[in-house]
Amino acid sequence: MLQSTMLPHLKGYINNQWVGAKSGTTFAVHNPATNEHLADVPAMGTAETKQAIAAAKAALGQVADIATRKQWLLDIRDNLLAEREEIGRVLCLEHGKPWPEAQGEVDYAASFFDYYANNMESILAPETLPETPKDCQWSVHHRPIGVVGLITPWNFPIAMIAKKLAPALAAGCPSVIKPASLTPLTMIVLFQVLDSVDLPQGMVNLVMGSAKEIGGALMESDDVPLVTFTGSTEVGQTLMNQAAKTVKRLDLELGGNAPFIVFADADLDNAVSQLIGNKFRGSGQTCVCANRVYVQQEVYQEFADLLAEKASQLTVGDGMEEGTDLGPLVDEDGFNKVKHQLEDALAKGAKQLTGKAPEQLEALFFPATVIINASQDMLCAQEETFGPLVPLIPFSTEDEVISYANDTEFGLASYVFSADKDKCHRVAQQIHFGHCAINSGTGPAAPAPFGGMLHSGMGREGGKQGLLAYVELQTIAEA
Ligand code: ADP
């Protein structure tokens, strides 16, 4: 069982009290690297979610002033950074990603509290219009939208909630938060941090357990005008259907199928090292990681050799062990999906350069696997992989690679490498992805709006837009 100074309570949190499930039942959390049983946490559902919504609604009555809200964010940032090692350890144990990488995720989470603390005042400032129609002075004010439901996935257990909670608190919105059931412990740790900050009763609430019940209660409630969700496109679609009844606003960050495009004139060493950093973070279980790598014919073999050499040096293992580059995949379904995509590609003519194909599931470790002679018809080019499989697909012309990149219903992240900046921008303009990195494998950052086009979702997190998602505009016309 996991012992941690950051986990004195293995409970939910409603109205500033640590609470168990009304039924008294729990569910288990395991370490994907060892299958060790880490903890049992309360299996909450409809009743607890309704209680949390009521507590949050009551908190809406006493929205703190902007200086107080700013101080909350700064305190949360400081507490996260002070505890980064221990939070990273809990995160590593329940998720599997290497401990140093998990600590990096804590820093990244803190950067959202930092960004909104330092920018909320200007973003939320009321605007007075220069025109005075109808003999009135017109001004536009940002009001907190109300109680918000925040639903997060397992792949970034602390970063994904930071992107939502920091702007929610900045806007003055009380929240009801549901973590993924594979990784609730990092969320409990975050609530330990929140408990130490002077937040009003009911401002933040944690319920964990049945996604159907908790999601259902949030979606049915007229007291929750906004739900923000990061996860699969399928669940996002369910939420869209459910939202109609209460005319709920939704912010959805859904699946991806990121193209990574390397032109022949690119700095290949840079492209390879950026790809390694981008693709193997979280063992490839991120919605922004390269899913399909397109390399121009002239440099295809050279790029493949460089990548294979680097990828074969990566160590797969327990994230708490020093020197581990890739942790395990999160569960059996995730492992089998990657294995199935690899088998499909090999059956259709791809050739494997690195990574001994795992015969069968013994542990959840999957090696960094590079394949060549991949093509658009393979599952690994059509579906999100969520694992450390890199298919290299050759292309000849700019137009061809643009059509390959756009051959998906997803539109989250994309990457373009070339010495010709005009070409990079020309390609960026023609592909339907909300994020495009040029000569870099970087994903999002706190000051920049990030989100998907098409089936990858709606709305943006980060930046000014990520805070405006949590406010309603009220226009005052004053005679
Ligand atoms: P992932 O497997 O990538 O985490 P999911 O979409 O399955 O993606 O889950 C993301 C989050 O959404 C998790 O917290 C999960 O429990 C929750 N979830 C799953 N199904 C529903 C649902 N029907 N309503 C609300 N939340 C859900």
mmCIF file of C-alpha atoms and ligand atoms in Angstrom, residues 150-155 178-183 209-216 218-219 227 229-236 238-239 242 254 330-331 384 386, ligand 1:
data_model
loop_
_atom_site.group_PDB
_atom_site.id
_atom_site.type_symbol
_atom_site.label_atom_id
_atom_site.label_comp_id
_atom_site.label_asym_id
_atom_site.label_seq_id
_atom_site.Cartn_x
_atom_site.Cartn_y
_atom_site.Cartn_z
ATOM 1 C CA LEU A 150 -14.323 19.550 -14.357
ATOM 2 C CA ILE A 151 -13.707 16.021 -15.679
ATOM 3 C CA THR A 152 -10.139 14.894 -16.285
ATOM 4 C CA PRO A 153 -8.329 11.921 -17.871
ATOM 5 C CA TRP A 154 -5.549 9.735 -16.467
ATOM 6 C CA ASN A 155 -2.709 10.667 -18.832
ATOM 7 C CA LYS A 178 -13.986 14.223 -11.144
ATOM 8 C CA PRO A 179 -10.638 12.518 -11.790
ATOM 9 C CA ALA A 180 -10.151 9.418 -13.933
ATOM 10 C CA SER A 181 -10.568 6.235 -11.901
ATOM 11 C CA LEU A 182 -7.094 4.980 -12.882
ATOM 12 C CA THR A 183 -5.410 8.010 -11.275
ATOM 13 C CA GLY A 209 -16.058 6.816 -8.815
ATOM 14 C CA SER A 210 -18.722 5.986 -11.375
ATOM 15 C CA ALA A 211 -18.200 8.153 -14.465
ATOM 16 C CA LYS A 212 -21.755 7.519 -15.578
ATOM 17 C CA GLU A 213 -23.294 8.588 -12.300
ATOM 18 C CA ILE A 214 -21.018 11.536 -11.584
ATOM 19 C CA GLY A 215 -21.034 12.700 -15.206
ATOM 20 C CA GLY A 216 -24.795 12.164 -15.345
ATOM 21 C CA LEU A 218 -23.278 17.068 -13.485
ATOM 22 C CA MET A 219 -24.841 17.018 -16.933
ATOM 23 C CA VAL A 227 -18.683 21.306 -17.932
ATOM 24 C CA PHE A 229 -13.806 17.729 -20.150
ATOM 25 C CA THR A 230 -10.575 16.227 -21.429
ATOM 26 C CA GLY A 231 -10.756 12.669 -22.706
ATOM 27 C CA SER A 232 -11.977 10.577 -25.575
ATOM 28 C CA THR A 233 -14.053 11.825 -28.496
ATOM 29 C CA GLU A 234 -16.683 9.149 -27.734
ATOM 30 C CA VAL A 235 -17.304 10.458 -24.228
ATOM 31 C CA GLY A 236 -17.201 14.049 -25.533
ATOM 32 C CA THR A 238 -22.048 11.658 -25.098
ATOM 33 C CA LEU A 239 -21.623 14.871 -23.129
ATOM 34 C CA GLN A 242 -26.531 15.259 -22.606
ATOM 35 C CA LEU A 254 -10.726 15.279 -27.168
ATOM 36 C CA VAL A 330 -1.522 2.369 -18.222
ATOM 37 C CA ASP A 331 -3.579 -0.793 -18.595
ATOM 38 C CA GLU A 384 -4.868 7.495 -32.179
ATOM 39 C CA PHE A 386 -1.621 6.197 -27.372
HETATM 40 P P1 ADP B 1 -9.371 8.331 -21.168
HETATM 41 O O1 ADP B 1 -9.527 6.846 -21.186
HETATM 42 O O2 ADP B 1 -8.416 8.871 -22.161
HETATM 43 O O3 ADP B 1 -9.164 8.875 -19.778
HETATM 44 P P2 ADP B 1 -12.206 8.764 -21.218
HETATM 45 O O4 ADP B 1 -12.983 9.652 -22.118
HETATM 46 O O5 ADP B 1 -12.606 7.352 -21.123
HETATM 47 O O6 ADP B 1 -10.708 8.941 -21.708
HETATM 48 O O7 ADP B 1 -12.216 9.344 -19.756
HETATM 49 C C1 ADP B 1 -11.898 10.685 -19.438
HETATM 50 C C2 ADP B 1 -12.636 11.071 -18.179
HETATM 51 O O8 ADP B 1 -14.033 11.052 -18.456
HETATM 52 C C3 ADP B 1 -12.439 10.126 -17.017
HETATM 53 O O9 ADP B 1 -12.483 10.865 -15.801
HETATM 54 C C4 ADP B 1 -13.629 9.224 -17.128
HETATM 55 O O10 ADP B 1 -13.958 8.620 -15.901
HETATM 56 C C5 ADP B 1 -14.696 10.221 -17.528
HETATM 57 N N1 ADP B 1 -15.872 9.645 -18.192
HETATM 58 C C6 ADP B 1 -15.966 8.473 -18.857
HETATM 59 N N2 ADP B 1 -17.238 8.284 -19.295
HETATM 60 C C7 ADP B 1 -17.961 9.356 -18.900
HETATM 61 C C8 ADP B 1 -19.317 9.773 -19.040
HETATM 62 N N3 ADP B 1 -20.220 9.029 -19.685
HETATM 63 N N4 ADP B 1 -19.688 10.958 -18.497
HETATM 64 C C9 ADP B 1 -18.795 11.728 -17.856
HETATM 65 N N5 ADP B 1 -17.513 11.397 -17.689
HETATM 66 C C10 ADP B 1 -17.085 10.232 -18.195
#
